[in-house]
Amino acid sequence: LIKRQRLPKDDLGNTWHWKDLNVSQNYAFYGKVFHTTECDAFTRDYLTREGIVVNPAEGAPIDPYTETRRVVDKPDTSYSTPSDYDKYKQFLALDRKALRFFCVWA
């Protein structure tokens, strides 16, 4: 949907800056409206240190489809295959090094 990139803000060529983002706000990217519901602790702390008043977090709306699938598709047992190769090493090493917002799209 959206990757790390400069997102156009308006028709004048301006792009979104991290200072423009906050919790409990609506943003339009490429014709879709996103609503940020909360952010992680690192992002909240960073924005606060930079002088931005972060709005209080909202709860994410419950997705009816996910709730019904959770009840219907309960696995009886879980199986995992042990592996020596850790393919998520870079992901874990860089975890919490980027600003992270949680949002829903309406």
mmCIF file with all atom_site columns, C-alpha atoms in Angstrom:
data_model
loop_
_atom_site.group_PDB
_atom_site.id
_atom_site.type_symbol
_atom_site.label_atom_id
_atom_site.label_alt_id
_atom_site.label_comp_id
_atom_site.label_asym_id
_atom_site.label_entity_id
_atom_site.label_seq_id
_atom_site.pdbx_PDB_ins_code
_atom_site.Cartn_x
_atom_site.Cartn_y
_atom_site.Cartn_z
_atom_site.occupancy
_atom_site.B_iso_or_equiv
_atom_site.pdbx_formal_charge
_atom_site.auth_seq_id
_atom_site.auth_comp_id
_atom_site.auth_asym_id
_atom_site.auth_atom_id
_atom_site.pdbx_PDB_model_num
ATOM 1   C CA . LEU A 1 1   ? 0.000   0.000   0.000  1.00 0.00 ? 1   LEU A CA 1
ATOM 2   C CA . ILE A 1 2   ? 2.481   2.617   1.194  1.00 0.00 ? 2   ILE A CA 1
ATOM 3   C CA . LYS A 1 3   ? 6.194   2.050   1.491  1.00 0.00 ? 3   LYS A CA 1
ATOM 4   C CA . ARG A 1 4   ? 8.990   4.275   2.714  1.00 0.00 ? 4   ARG A CA 1
ATOM 5   C CA . GLN A 1 5   ? 8.818   7.145   0.325  1.00 0.00 ? 5   GLN A CA 1
ATOM 6   C CA . ARG A 1 6   ? 8.039   10.828  0.083  1.00 0.00 ? 6   ARG A CA 1
ATOM 7   C CA . LEU A 1 7   ? 4.293   11.174  0.015  1.00 0.00 ? 7   LEU A CA 1
ATOM 8   C CA . PRO A 1 8   ? 2.766   14.091  -1.915 1.00 0.00 ? 8   PRO A CA 1
ATOM 9   C CA . LYS A 1 9   ? 0.841   16.440  0.355  1.00 0.00 ? 9   LYS A CA 1
ATOM 10  C CA . ASP A 1 10  ? -0.767  18.714  -2.221 1.00 0.00 ? 10  ASP A CA 1
ATOM 11  C CA . ASP A 1 11  ? -0.709  19.652  -5.900 1.00 0.00 ? 11  ASP A CA 1
ATOM 12  C CA . LEU A 1 12  ? 2.043   22.221  -5.329 1.00 0.00 ? 12  LEU A CA 1
ATOM 13  C CA . GLY A 1 13  ? 4.687   19.520  -4.933 1.00 0.00 ? 13  GLY A CA 1
ATOM 14  C CA . ASN A 1 14  ? 4.897   19.683  -1.138 1.00 0.00 ? 14  ASN A CA 1
ATOM 15  C CA . THR A 1 15  ? 5.464   16.397  0.659  1.00 0.00 ? 15  THR A CA 1
ATOM 16  C CA . TRP A 1 16  ? 4.426   15.188  4.094  1.00 0.00 ? 16  TRP A CA 1
ATOM 17  C CA . HIS A 1 17  ? 6.984   15.818  6.832  1.00 0.00 ? 17  HIS A CA 1
ATOM 18  C CA . TRP A 1 18  ? 7.171   13.917  10.119 1.00 0.00 ? 18  TRP A CA 1
ATOM 19  C CA . LYS A 1 19  ? 6.199   17.153  11.873 1.00 0.00 ? 19  LYS A CA 1
ATOM 20  C CA . ASP A 1 20  ? 2.822   17.004  10.094 1.00 0.00 ? 20  ASP A CA 1
ATOM 21  C CA . LEU A 1 21  ? 1.893   13.628  11.595 1.00 0.00 ? 21  LEU A CA 1
ATOM 22  C CA . ASN A 1 22  ? 0.046   13.099  14.860 1.00 0.00 ? 22  ASN A CA 1
ATOM 23  C CA . VAL A 1 23  ? -2.292  10.579  16.483 1.00 0.00 ? 23  VAL A CA 1
ATOM 24  C CA . SER A 1 24  ? -6.086  10.799  15.998 1.00 0.00 ? 24  SER A CA 1
ATOM 25  C CA . GLN A 1 25  ? -5.777  12.591  12.656 1.00 0.00 ? 25  GLN A CA 1
ATOM 26  C CA . ASN A 1 26  ? -6.985  11.823  9.129  1.00 0.00 ? 26  ASN A CA 1
ATOM 27  C CA . TYR A 1 27  ? -4.516  11.849  6.223  1.00 0.00 ? 27  TYR A CA 1
ATOM 28  C CA . ALA A 1 28  ? -5.159  11.357  2.521  1.00 0.00 ? 28  ALA A CA 1
ATOM 29  C CA . PHE A 1 29  ? -2.480  9.466   0.587  1.00 0.00 ? 29  PHE A CA 1
ATOM 30  C CA . TYR A 1 30  ? -3.073  8.599   -3.068 1.00 0.00 ? 30  TYR A CA 1
ATOM 31  C CA . GLY A 1 31  ? -6.838  9.008   -2.787 1.00 0.00 ? 31  GLY A CA 1
ATOM 32  C CA . LYS A 1 32  ? -7.244  6.870   0.351  1.00 0.00 ? 32  LYS A CA 1
ATOM 33  C CA . VAL A 1 33  ? -8.005  8.353   3.756  1.00 0.00 ? 33  VAL A CA 1
ATOM 34  C CA . PHE A 1 34  ? -6.045  6.949   6.699  1.00 0.00 ? 34  PHE A CA 1
ATOM 35  C CA . HIS A 1 35  ? -6.842  7.613   10.352 1.00 0.00 ? 35  HIS A CA 1
ATOM 36  C CA . THR A 1 36  ? -3.999  7.201   12.851 1.00 0.00 ? 36  THR A CA 1
ATOM 37  C CA . THR A 1 37  ? -5.212  5.572   16.057 1.00 0.00 ? 37  THR A CA 1
ATOM 38  C CA . GLU A 1 38  ? -1.996  5.360   18.079 1.00 0.00 ? 38  GLU A CA 1
ATOM 39  C CA . CYS A 1 39  ? 1.787   5.252   17.852 1.00 0.00 ? 39  CYS A CA 1
ATOM 40  C CA . ASP A 1 40  ? 4.488   3.243   19.561 1.00 0.00 ? 40  ASP A CA 1
ATOM 41  C CA . ALA A 1 41  ? 6.393   4.461   22.624 1.00 0.00 ? 41  ALA A CA 1
ATOM 42  C CA . PHE A 1 42  ? 9.518   5.447   20.646 1.00 0.00 ? 42  PHE A CA 1
ATOM 43  C CA . THR A 1 43  ? 7.490   7.631   18.260 1.00 0.00 ? 43  THR A CA 1
ATOM 44  C CA . ARG A 1 44  ? 5.531   9.236   21.097 1.00 0.00 ? 44  ARG A CA 1
ATOM 45  C CA . ASP A 1 45  ? 8.736   10.009  23.004 1.00 0.00 ? 45  ASP A CA 1
ATOM 46  C CA . TYR A 1 46  ? 10.485  11.347  19.889 1.00 0.00 ? 46  TYR A CA 1
ATOM 47  C CA . LEU A 1 47  ? 7.631   13.658  18.921 1.00 0.00 ? 47  LEU A CA 1
ATOM 48  C CA . THR A 1 48  ? 7.344   14.914  22.508 1.00 0.00 ? 48  THR A CA 1
ATOM 49  C CA . ARG A 1 49  ? 11.069  15.670  22.650 1.00 0.00 ? 49  ARG A CA 1
ATOM 50  C CA . GLU A 1 50  ? 10.743  17.595  19.380 1.00 0.00 ? 50  GLU A CA 1
ATOM 51  C CA . GLY A 1 51  ? 8.036   19.803  20.883 1.00 0.00 ? 51  GLY A CA 1
ATOM 52  C CA . ILE A 1 52  ? 4.966   18.232  19.285 1.00 0.00 ? 52  ILE A CA 1
ATOM 53  C CA . VAL A 1 53  ? 1.982   17.654  21.556 1.00 0.00 ? 53  VAL A CA 1
ATOM 54  C CA . VAL A 1 54  ? 0.902   14.094  20.778 1.00 0.00 ? 54  VAL A CA 1
ATOM 55  C CA . ASN A 1 55  ? -2.835  13.477  20.927 1.00 0.00 ? 55  ASN A CA 1
ATOM 56  C CA . PRO A 1 56  ? -4.107  10.635  23.170 1.00 0.00 ? 56  PRO A CA 1
ATOM 57  C CA . ALA A 1 57  ? -4.332  7.194   21.597 1.00 0.00 ? 57  ALA A CA 1
ATOM 58  C CA . GLU A 1 58  ? -7.607  5.768   20.349 1.00 0.00 ? 58  GLU A CA 1
ATOM 59  C CA . GLY A 1 59  ? -8.514  2.138   20.229 1.00 0.00 ? 59  GLY A CA 1
ATOM 60  C CA . ALA A 1 60  ? -8.470  0.524   16.808 1.00 0.00 ? 60  ALA A CA 1
ATOM 61  C CA . PRO A 1 61  ? -11.950 -0.391  15.569 1.00 0.00 ? 61  PRO A CA 1
ATOM 62  C CA . ILE A 1 62  ? -12.839 -4.058  15.741 1.00 0.00 ? 62  ILE A CA 1
ATOM 63  C CA . ASP A 1 63  ? -12.861 -5.786  12.380 1.00 0.00 ? 63  ASP A CA 1
ATOM 64  C CA . PRO A 1 64  ? -15.908 -8.104  12.242 1.00 0.00 ? 64  PRO A CA 1
ATOM 65  C CA . TYR A 1 65  ? -14.305 -10.387 9.653  1.00 0.00 ? 65  TYR A CA 1
ATOM 66  C CA . THR A 1 66  ? -11.170 -10.910 11.727 1.00 0.00 ? 66  THR A CA 1
ATOM 67  C CA . GLU A 1 67  ? -13.233 -11.647 14.817 1.00 0.00 ? 67  GLU A CA 1
ATOM 68  C CA . THR A 1 68  ? -15.327 -14.300 13.054 1.00 0.00 ? 68  THR A CA 1
ATOM 69  C CA . ARG A 1 69  ? -12.219 -15.885 11.511 1.00 0.00 ? 69  ARG A CA 1
ATOM 70  C CA . ARG A 1 70  ? -10.558 -15.993 14.918 1.00 0.00 ? 70  ARG A CA 1
ATOM 71  C CA . VAL A 1 71  ? -13.448 -18.056 16.268 1.00 0.00 ? 71  VAL A CA 1
ATOM 72  C CA . VAL A 1 72  ? -13.859 -20.283 13.199 1.00 0.00 ? 72  VAL A CA 1
ATOM 73  C CA . ASP A 1 73  ? -10.200 -20.986 12.431 1.00 0.00 ? 73  ASP A CA 1
ATOM 74  C CA . LYS A 1 74  ? -8.915  -21.861 15.887 1.00 0.00 ? 74  LYS A CA 1
ATOM 75  C CA . PRO A 1 75  ? -6.158  -24.392 15.324 1.00 0.00 ? 75  PRO A CA 1
ATOM 76  C CA . ASP A 1 76  ? -6.222  -27.507 17.478 1.00 0.00 ? 76  ASP A CA 1
ATOM 77  C CA . THR A 1 77  ? -2.444  -27.775 17.636 1.00 0.00 ? 77  THR A CA 1
ATOM 78  C CA . SER A 1 78  ? 0.442   -25.683 16.469 1.00 0.00 ? 78  SER A CA 1
ATOM 79  C CA . TYR A 1 79  ? 3.559   -26.999 14.798 1.00 0.00 ? 79  TYR A CA 1
ATOM 80  C CA . SER A 1 80  ? 6.836   -25.213 14.332 1.00 0.00 ? 80  SER A CA 1
ATOM 81  C CA . THR A 1 81  ? 9.948   -26.381 12.578 1.00 0.00 ? 81  THR A CA 1
ATOM 82  C CA . PRO A 1 82  ? 13.175  -25.340 14.289 1.00 0.00 ? 82  PRO A CA 1
ATOM 83  C CA . SER A 1 83  ? 15.627  -23.514 12.072 1.00 0.00 ? 83  SER A CA 1
ATOM 84  C CA . ASP A 1 84  ? 19.208  -22.358 12.552 1.00 0.00 ? 84  ASP A CA 1
ATOM 85  C CA . TYR A 1 85  ? 18.851  -19.564 9.991  1.00 0.00 ? 85  TYR A CA 1
ATOM 86  C CA . ASP A 1 86  ? 17.402  -16.352 11.413 1.00 0.00 ? 86  ASP A CA 1
ATOM 87  C CA . LYS A 1 87  ? 15.946  -14.506 8.433  1.00 0.00 ? 87  LYS A CA 1
ATOM 88  C CA . TYR A 1 88  ? 14.587  -11.687 10.608 1.00 0.00 ? 88  TYR A CA 1
ATOM 89  C CA . LYS A 1 89  ? 17.932  -10.643 12.077 1.00 0.00 ? 89  LYS A CA 1
ATOM 90  C CA . GLN A 1 90  ? 18.050  -7.325  10.203 1.00 0.00 ? 90  GLN A CA 1
ATOM 91  C CA . PHE A 1 91  ? 14.425  -6.638  11.053 1.00 0.00 ? 91  PHE A CA 1
ATOM 92  C CA . LEU A 1 92  ? 15.075  -7.181  14.749 1.00 0.00 ? 92  LEU A CA 1
ATOM 93  C CA . ALA A 1 93  ? 18.310  -5.210  14.667 1.00 0.00 ? 93  ALA A CA 1
ATOM 94  C CA . LEU A 1 94  ? 16.544  -2.203  13.134 1.00 0.00 ? 94  LEU A CA 1
ATOM 95  C CA . ASP A 1 95  ? 13.359  -2.603  15.163 1.00 0.00 ? 95  ASP A CA 1
ATOM 96  C CA . ARG A 1 96  ? 12.117  0.649   16.710 1.00 0.00 ? 96  ARG A CA 1
ATOM 97  C CA . LYS A 1 97  ? 14.533  2.718   14.632 1.00 0.00 ? 97  LYS A CA 1
ATOM 98  C CA . ALA A 1 98  ? 11.745  4.264   12.543 1.00 0.00 ? 98  ALA A CA 1
ATOM 99  C CA . LEU A 1 99  ? 8.715   6.304   13.458 1.00 0.00 ? 99  LEU A CA 1
ATOM 100 C CA . ARG A 1 100 ? 5.725   4.003   13.606 1.00 0.00 ? 100 ARG A CA 1
ATOM 101 C CA . PHE A 1 101 ? 2.055   4.912   13.555 1.00 0.00 ? 101 PHE A CA 1
ATOM 102 C CA . PHE A 1 102 ? -0.925  2.575   13.655 1.00 0.00 ? 102 PHE A CA 1
ATOM 103 C CA . CYS A 1 103 ? -3.892  3.544   11.518 1.00 0.00 ? 103 CYS A CA 1
ATOM 104 C CA . VAL A 1 104 ? -7.022  2.336   9.788  1.00 0.00 ? 104 VAL A CA 1
ATOM 105 C CA . TRP A 1 105 ? -8.266  3.250   6.373  1.00 0.00 ? 105 TRP A CA 1
ATOM 106 C CA . ALA A 1 106 ? -11.814 4.300   5.833  1.00 0.00 ? 106 ALA A CA 1
#
